PDB file of C-alpha atoms in Angstrom:
ATOM      1  CA  UNK Q   1     134.121 114.915  92.169  1.00 54.00           C
ATOM      2  CA  UNK Q   2     133.985 112.373  89.866  1.00 55.00           C
ATOM      3  CA  UNK Q   3     130.343 110.368  90.742  1.00 61.00           C
ATOM      4  CA  UNK Q   4     130.495 106.414  90.025  1.00 60.00           C
ATOM      5  CA  UNK Q   5     128.823 107.424  86.487  1.00 58.00           C
ATOM      6  CA  UNK Q   6     131.733 109.302  85.078  1.00 64.00           C
ATOM      7  CA  UNK Q   7     134.541 107.049  86.301  1.00 62.00           C
ATOM      8  CA  UNK Q   8     133.019 104.627  84.729  1.00 61.00           C
ATOM      9  CA  UNK Q   9     133.667 103.476  80.876  1.00 64.00           C
ATOM     10  CA  UNK Q  10     131.059 104.323  78.519  1.00 63.00           C
ATOM     11  CA  UNK Q  11     131.129 102.677  75.440  1.00 67.00           C
ATOM     12  CA  UNK Q  12     129.229 103.564  72.020  1.00 69.00           C
ATOM     13  CA  UNK Q  13     126.358 102.184  72.650  1.00 69.00           C
ATOM     14  CA  UNK Q  14     125.332 103.186  76.225  1.00 75.00           C
ATOM     15  CA  UNK Q  15     126.305 106.799  75.288  1.00 77.00           C
ATOM     16  CA  UNK Q  16     123.674 105.711  71.843  1.00 80.00           C
ATOM     17  CA  UNK Q  17     120.557 104.073  74.274  1.00 80.00           C
ATOM     18  CA  UNK Q  18     121.522 107.679  76.521  1.00 82.00           C
ATOM     19  CA  UNK Q  19     121.357 109.579  73.909  1.00 86.00           C
ATOM     20  CA  UNK Q  20     118.027 107.873  72.570  1.00 87.00           C
ATOM     21  CA  UNK Q  21     116.559 108.266  75.943  1.00 85.00           C
ATOM     22  CA  UNK Q  22     116.740 111.748  76.043  1.00 88.00           C
ATOM     23  CA  UNK Q  23     115.081 111.665  72.279  1.00 91.00           C
ATOM     24  CA  UNK Q  24     112.058 110.258  74.094  1.00 90.00           C
ATOM     25  CA  UNK Q  25     112.086 111.868  77.142  1.00 90.00           C
ATOM     26  CA  UNK Q  26     111.935 115.218  74.873  1.00 92.00           C
ATOM     27  CA  UNK Q  27     109.234 113.830  73.048  1.00 92.00           C
ATOM     28  CA  UNK Q  28     107.349 113.127  75.284  1.00 92.00           C
ATOM     29  CA  UNK Q  29     107.486 116.410  77.408  1.00 93.00           C
ATOM     30  CA  UNK Q  30     106.558 118.265  73.624  1.00 93.00           C
ATOM     31  CA  UNK Q  31     103.498 116.563  73.138  1.00 93.00           C
ATOM     32  CA  UNK Q  32     101.885 116.221  76.146  1.00 95.00           C
ATOM     33  CA  UNK Q  33     103.142 118.633  78.814  1.00 96.00           C
ATOM     34  CA  UNK Q  34     101.485 121.560  79.461  1.00 96.00           C
ATOM     35  CA  UNK Q  35     102.620 124.722  81.753  1.00 95.00           C
ATOM     36  CA  UNK Q  36      98.974 126.306  82.195  1.00 94.00           C
ATOM     37  CA  UNK Q  37      97.681 122.720  83.585  1.00 94.00           C
ATOM     38  CA  UNK Q  38      96.514 122.954  87.069  1.00 95.00           C
ATOM     39  CA  UNK Q  39      97.743 124.996  90.038  1.00 95.00           C
ATOM     40  CA  UNK Q  40     101.771 123.931  88.738  1.00 96.00           C
ATOM     41  CA  UNK Q  41     101.653 122.453  85.435  1.00 95.00           C
ATOM     42  CA  UNK Q  42     101.037 119.358  84.363  1.00 96.00           C
ATOM     43  CA  UNK Q  43     100.500 116.759  81.623  1.00 96.00           C
ATOM     44  CA  UNK Q  44      96.832 115.646  79.052  1.00 95.00           C
ATOM     45  CA  UNK Q  45      95.757 112.288  79.270  1.00 92.00           C
ATOM     46  CA  UNK Q  46      95.073 112.176  75.734  1.00 89.00           C
ATOM     47  CA  UNK Q  47      94.277 114.008  72.406  1.00 89.00           C
ATOM     48  CA  UNK Q  48      91.484 113.106  70.471  1.00 86.00           C
ATOM     49  CA  UNK Q  49      91.397 112.814  66.260  1.00 87.00           C
ATOM     50  CA  UNK Q  50      90.529 116.611  65.988  1.00 89.00           C
ATOM     51  CA  UNK Q  51      93.149 117.193  68.026  1.00 90.00           C
ATOM     52  CA  UNK Q  52      91.882 118.764  71.313  1.00 90.00           C
ATOM     53  CA  UNK Q  53      93.130 118.152  74.293  1.00 91.00           C
ATOM     54  CA  UNK Q  54      92.048 115.930  77.878  1.00 90.00           C
ATOM     55  CA  UNK Q  55      93.053 116.240  81.365  1.00 92.00           C
ATOM     56  CA  UNK Q  56      91.890 115.385  84.169  1.00 90.00           C
ATOM     57  CA  UNK Q  57      95.034 114.744  86.208  1.00 93.00           C
ATOM     58  CA  UNK Q  58      94.854 110.773  85.193  1.00 90.00           C
ATOM     59  CA  UNK Q  59      97.659 109.966  87.744  1.00 90.00           C
ATOM     60  CA  UNK Q  60      99.059 106.225  86.701  1.00 88.00           C
ATOM     61  CA  UNK Q  61     100.593 107.809  84.094  1.00 89.00           C
ATOM     62  CA  UNK Q  62     101.397 111.170  85.813  1.00 94.00           C
ATOM     63  CA  UNK Q  63     103.402 108.589  88.322  1.00 94.00           C
ATOM     64  CA  UNK Q  64     104.842 105.732  86.279  1.00 94.00           C
ATOM     65  CA  UNK Q  65     106.138 109.067  84.354  1.00 94.00           C
ATOM     66  CA  UNK Q  66     107.703 110.170  87.702  1.00 95.00           C
ATOM     67  CA  UNK Q  67     108.801 106.653  88.552  1.00 93.00           C
ATOM     68  CA  UNK Q  68     110.550 105.819  84.945  1.00 91.00           C
ATOM     69  CA  UNK Q  69     112.195 109.062  84.755  1.00 90.00           C
ATOM     70  CA  UNK Q  70     110.026 110.152  82.100  1.00 91.00           C
ATOM     71  CA  UNK Q  71     110.070 113.269  82.862  1.00 92.00           C
ATOM     72  CA  UNK Q  72     112.273 115.804  84.113  1.00 91.00           C
ATOM     73  CA  UNK Q  73     113.544 116.901  87.461  1.00 93.00           C
ATOM     74  CA  UNK Q  74     112.065 120.381  86.855  1.00 95.00           C
ATOM     75  CA  UNK Q  75     108.219 119.288  85.600  1.00 96.00           C
ATOM     76  CA  UNK Q  76     108.255 115.887  87.863  1.00 96.00           C
ATOM     77  CA  UNK Q  77     108.142 118.443  91.099  1.00 96.00           C
ATOM     78  CA  UNK Q  78     105.596 120.679  89.122  1.00 97.00           C
ATOM     79  CA  UNK Q  79     103.734 117.044  89.150  1.00 96.00           C
ATOM     80  CA  UNK Q  80     103.803 116.050  92.649  1.00 96.00           C
ATOM     81  CA  UNK Q  81     102.980 119.861  93.790  1.00 96.00           C
ATOM     82  CA  UNK Q  82     100.085 120.011  90.861  1.00 96.00           C
ATOM     83  CA  UNK Q  83      99.124 116.768  93.117  1.00 95.00           C
ATOM     84  CA  UNK Q  84      99.204 117.910  96.195  1.00 95.00           C
ATOM     85  CA  UNK Q  85      97.409 121.192  95.997  1.00 95.00           C
ATOM     86  CA  UNK Q  86      94.401 118.500  94.323  1.00 93.00           C
ATOM     87  CA  UNK Q  87      94.721 116.246  97.041  1.00 91.00           C
ATOM     88  CA  UNK Q  88      94.482 119.264  99.771  1.00 92.00           C
ATOM     89  CA  UNK Q  89      91.112 120.188  97.837  1.00 92.00           C
ATOM     90  CA  UNK Q  90      89.671 116.634  97.538  1.00 89.00           C
ATOM     91  CA  UNK Q  91      90.446 116.149 101.286  1.00 87.00           C
ATOM     92  CA  UNK Q  92      88.005 119.371 101.920  1.00 87.00           C
ATOM     93  CA  UNK Q  93      85.715 117.063  99.828  1.00 82.00           C
ATOM     94  CA  UNK Q  94      85.546 114.104 101.651  1.00 82.00           C
ATOM     95  CA  UNK Q  95      88.659 112.291  99.866  1.00 82.00           C
ATOM     96  CA  UNK Q  96      89.807 109.243 102.465  1.00 80.00           C
ATOM     97  CA  UNK Q  97      93.405 109.533 102.200  1.00 83.00           C
ATOM     98  CA  UNK Q  98      95.092 106.356 102.646  1.00 79.00           C
ATOM     99  CA  UNK Q  99      95.649 105.628  98.339  1.00 79.00           C
ATOM    100  CA  UNK Q 100      94.884 108.432  95.437  1.00 83.00           C
ATOM    101  CA  UNK Q 101      91.878 108.099  92.556  1.00 81.00           C
ATOM    102  CA  UNK Q 102      92.325 107.148  89.560  1.00 81.00           C
ATOM    103  CA  UNK Q 103      91.825 110.926  88.113  1.00 84.00           C
ATOM    104  CA  UNK Q 104      91.462 114.183  89.940  1.00 89.00           C
ATOM    105  CA  UNK Q 105      89.215 115.787  87.783  1.00 89.00           C
ATOM    106  CA  UNK Q 106      85.837 114.852  86.419  1.00 83.00           C
ATOM    107  CA  UNK Q 107      86.477 112.460  83.222  1.00 79.00           C
ATOM    108  CA  UNK Q 108      83.224 110.070  84.060  1.00 71.00           C
ATOM    109  CA  UNK Q 109      81.293 113.319  81.326  1.00 75.00           C
ATOM    110  CA  UNK Q 110      83.567 112.794  78.733  1.00 73.00           C
ATOM    111  CA  UNK Q 111      82.462 108.962  79.285  1.00 68.00           C
ATOM    112  CA  UNK Q 112      78.625 109.819  79.511  1.00 67.00           C
ATOM    113  CA  UNK Q 113      79.638 112.326  76.390  1.00 70.00           C
ATOM    114  CA  UNK Q 114      81.448 110.057  74.277  1.00 67.00           C
ATOM    115  CA  UNK Q 115      80.308 106.636  74.380  1.00 62.00           C
ATOM    116  CA  UNK Q 116      76.709 107.646  75.199  1.00 62.00           C
ATOM    117  CA  UNK Q 117      76.329 106.118  78.608  1.00 60.00           C
ATOM    118  CA  UNK Q 118      74.292 108.461  80.908  1.00 60.00           C
ATOM    119  CA  UNK Q 119      74.190 105.712  83.310  1.00 58.00           C
ATOM    120  CA  UNK Q 120      77.622 105.925  84.567  1.00 60.00           C
ATOM    121  CA  UNK Q 121      78.201 107.510  87.787  1.00 64.00           C
ATOM    122  CA  UNK Q 122      80.028 110.592  88.073  1.00 69.00           C
ATOM    123  CA  UNK Q 123      83.049 111.916  89.841  1.00 75.00           C
ATOM    124  CA  UNK Q 124      83.329 110.348  93.009  1.00 71.00           C
ATOM    125  CA  UNK Q 125      82.318 107.393  93.075  1.00 65.00           C
ATOM    126  CA  UNK Q 126      83.829 104.206  91.332  1.00 54.00           C
ATOM    127  CA  UNK Q 127      86.582 105.616  90.107  1.00 52.00           C
ATOM    128  CA  UNK Q 128      87.711 103.656  87.273  1.00 46.00           C
ATOM    129  CA  UNK Q 129      88.228 100.502  88.621  1.00 41.00           C
ATOM    130  CA  UNK Q 130      91.504  99.307  90.697  1.00 45.00           C
ATOM    131  CA  UNK Q 131      91.367 102.924  91.907  1.00 55.00           C
ATOM    132  CA  UNK Q 132      93.367 103.160  95.311  1.00 60.00           C
ATOM    133  CA  UNK Q 133      95.126  99.798  95.908  1.00 66.00           C
ATOM    134  CA  UNK Q 134      96.231  99.919  92.710  1.00 72.00           C
ATOM    135  CA  UNK Q 135      97.643 103.811  91.382  1.00 80.00           C
ATOM    136  CA  UNK Q 136      98.990 104.285  95.018  1.00 85.00           C
ATOM    137  CA  UNK Q 137     101.888 102.137  94.739  1.00 87.00           C
ATOM    138  CA  UNK Q 138     102.566 103.960  92.301  1.00 91.00           C
ATOM    139  CA  UNK Q 139     102.315 107.699  93.618  1.00 93.00           C
ATOM    140  CA  UNK Q 140     104.675 106.273  96.759  1.00 93.00           C
ATOM    141  CA  UNK Q 141     107.388 104.674  93.788  1.00 94.00           C
ATOM    142  CA  UNK Q 142     107.019 108.089  92.334  1.00 95.00           C
ATOM    143  CA  UNK Q 143     107.250 110.691  95.794  1.00 95.00           C
ATOM    144  CA  UNK Q 144     110.264 108.116  96.228  1.00 95.00           C
ATOM    145  CA  UNK Q 145     112.294 108.599  92.760  1.00 95.00           C
ATOM    146  CA  UNK Q 146     112.012 112.588  93.658  1.00 95.00           C
ATOM    147  CA  UNK Q 147     113.267 112.015  97.212  1.00 94.00           C
ATOM    148  CA  UNK Q 148     109.972 112.192  98.837  1.00 95.00           C
ATOM    149  CA  UNK Q 149     110.538 109.989 101.846  1.00 95.00           C
ATOM    150  CA  UNK Q 150     108.182 112.098 103.529  1.00 95.00           C
ATOM    151  CA  UNK Q 151     104.995 111.856 101.233  1.00 94.00           C
ATOM    152  CA  UNK Q 152     106.606 108.327 100.440  1.00 94.00           C
ATOM    153  CA  UNK Q 153     106.294 107.291 104.512  1.00 94.00           C
ATOM    154  CA  UNK Q 154     102.556 109.008 104.849  1.00 93.00           C
ATOM    155  CA  UNK Q 155     100.620 107.512 102.325  1.00 90.00           C
ATOM    156  CA  UNK Q 156     102.195 104.048 102.804  1.00 89.00           C
ATOM    157  CA  UNK Q 157     101.713 104.199 106.588  1.00 91.00           C
ATOM    158  CA  UNK Q 158      97.650 105.432 105.831  1.00 87.00           C
ATOM    159  CA  UNK Q 159      97.369 102.223 103.031  1.00 83.00           C
ATOM    160  CA  UNK Q 160      98.588  99.659 105.856  1.00 84.00           C
ATOM    161  CA  UNK Q 161      96.654 101.014 108.274  1.00 83.00           C
ATOM    162  CA  UNK Q 162      93.474 100.395 106.201  1.00 78.00           C
ATOM    163  CA  UNK Q 163      95.134  97.323 105.327  1.00 75.00           C
ATOM    164  CA  UNK Q 164      95.187  96.211 109.178  1.00 77.00           C
ATOM    165  CA  UNK Q 165      91.243  97.856 109.489  1.00 73.00           C
ATOM    166  CA  UNK Q 166      89.703  96.175 107.081  1.00 66.00           C
ATOM    167  CA  UNK Q 167      91.750  94.065 105.080  1.00 59.00           C
ATOM    168  CA  UNK Q 168      93.149  94.844 101.451  1.00 54.00           C
ATOM    169  CA  UNK Q 169      90.797  94.694  99.491  1.00 51.00           C
ATOM    170  CA  UNK Q 170      87.427  94.000 101.052  1.00 46.00           C
ATOM    171  CA  UNK Q 171      86.332  92.051  98.432  1.00 45.00           C
ATOM    172  CA  UNK Q 172      86.588  94.958  95.980  1.00 51.00           C
ATOM    173  CA  UNK Q 173      88.070  96.312  93.452  1.00 54.00           C
ATOM    174  CA  UNK Q 174      86.016  99.860  93.267  1.00 62.00           C
ATOM    175  CA  UNK Q 175      86.203 102.924  95.939  1.00 66.00           C
ATOM    176  CA  UNK Q 176      84.387 105.679  96.633  1.00 72.00           C
ATOM    177  CA  UNK Q 177      85.446 109.198  97.422  1.00 73.00           C
ATOM    178  CA  UNK Q 178      85.223 109.040 100.630  1.00 73.00           C
ATOM    179  CA  UNK Q 179      87.321 105.417 100.651  1.00 69.00           C
ATOM    180  CA  UNK Q 180      84.319 103.224 100.600  1.00 69.00           C
ATOM    181  CA  UNK Q 181      83.873 100.120  98.971  1.00 65.00           C
ATOM    182  CA  UNK Q 182      81.741 100.229  95.737  1.00 62.00           C
ATOM    183  CA  UNK Q 183      80.976  96.553  93.691  1.00 56.00           C
ATOM    184  CA  UNK Q 184      81.857  96.968  90.264  1.00 49.00           C
ATOM    185  CA  UNK Q 185      79.454  94.399  89.175  1.00 47.00           C
ATOM    186  CA  UNK Q 186      77.574  97.168  88.759  1.00 46.00           C
ATOM    187  CA  UNK Q 187      79.710  98.866  86.142  1.00 45.00           C
ATOM    188  CA  UNK Q 188      78.117  99.730  82.887  1.00 44.00           C
ATOM    189  CA  UNK Q 189      81.090  99.649  81.059  1.00 44.00           C
ATOM    190  CA  UNK Q 190      82.056  96.000  82.461  1.00 43.00           C
ATOM    191  CA  UNK Q 191      81.514  93.239  79.823  1.00 42.00           C
ATOM    192  CA  UNK Q 192      79.350  90.143  80.194  1.00 46.00           C
ATOM    193  CA  UNK Q 193      82.117  88.309  79.541  1.00 44.00           C
ATOM    194  CA  UNK Q 194      84.819  89.716  82.292  1.00 45.00           C
ATOM    195  CA  UNK Q 195      82.299  89.162  84.805  1.00 47.00           C
ATOM    196  CA  UNK Q 196      82.261  85.721  83.625  1.00 54.00           C
ATOM    197  CA  UNK Q 197      85.191  85.487  84.262  1.00 49.00           C
ATOM    198  CA  UNK Q 198      85.351  87.068  87.114  1.00 48.00           C
ATOM    199  CA  UNK Q 199      83.550  84.305  88.795  1.00 56.00           C
ATOM    200  CA  UNK Q 200      84.944  81.469  87.200  1.00 56.00           C
ATOM    201  CA  UNK Q 201      88.492  82.786  89.181  1.00 53.00           C
ATOM    202  CA  UNK Q 202      87.331  83.449  92.118  1.00 54.00           C
ATOM    203  CA  UNK Q 203      85.892  79.591  92.318  1.00 55.00           C
ATOM    204  CA  UNK Q 204      89.173  78.635  91.041  1.00 55.00           C
ATOM    205  CA  UNK Q 205      91.350  80.095  93.747  1.00 53.00           C
ATOM    206  CA  UNK Q 206      88.872  78.843  96.333  1.00 51.00           C
ATOM    207  CA  UNK Q 207      88.898  75.367  95.508  1.00 56.00           C
ATOM    208  CA  UNK Q 208      92.731  75.376  95.522  1.00 52.00           C
ATOM    209  CA  UNK Q 209      93.346  77.224  98.659  1.00 51.00           C
ATOM    210  CA  UNK Q 210      90.530  75.161 100.208  1.00 51.00           C
ATOM    211  CA  UNK Q 211      92.401  72.270 101.620  1.00 51.00           C
ATOM    212  CA  UNK Q 212      94.567  74.943 103.632  1.00 45.00           C
ATOM    213  CA  UNK Q 213      92.197  76.630 105.428  1.00 45.00           C
TER     214      UNK Q 213
END
C-alpha cells in the first residue's frame, strides 16, 4: 500500500532537499563512521590536524546523530548496540544507571596530554560538565527514534526516580560515574569569568524568585 508520503505530490524543491539530506548523511558517515569501533561499530569523535582519529564514544553527538536522522537505520542500530554493551560494562564498575555519561571511554587522558593539565580528574569523575541531566534526554530521543520504547522508558523511569529522591541537579551539574554530585567550581579548565557569571546569574535568580517563597 502507498504511504501518505508517496501519495502526496512532492515538489521539485522537496526532492532537491531530500537529495541534499542524503548527500549530507553520506558525507557524515564517510567521515566519521568506523566499523571497527567499540563492540558493533560507531562514530569517531574528532580528527586532529595530523589526520589521526580520536574516539571515546562521546554520547552527545552520537545520540543527536540518531535523533536527527544523520545515520541510516543499520548504523543507528549498531550505535545503540555498542552503547548498550558498554553501559553493561560500566554497570559492573558501579555506573549509577539513571543517565548516560558524556563519554563512555577515557577522554581525560587526551585532555591531560593535549592541554598539559595533569590535574584534570580521571575517567569516572566530573564527566565534562552537564553529563547525566543533559545527555540523557538525547539518549531517550535516540531510542524513541529507533522505536526502542522499552529502553527509552527504562531510562526515563530511572531518571524520574533520581529527581524524586534528590532533586534535578542537587546544586551541581557535574557527577561521578556512581551518580554522586561533584562541584565543578574546582574544575581546572573552567575559567574565572564563567564562575563569576554563574554566581551572578544565581544571585539574580534568587532575588527574582524570593517574593514567591
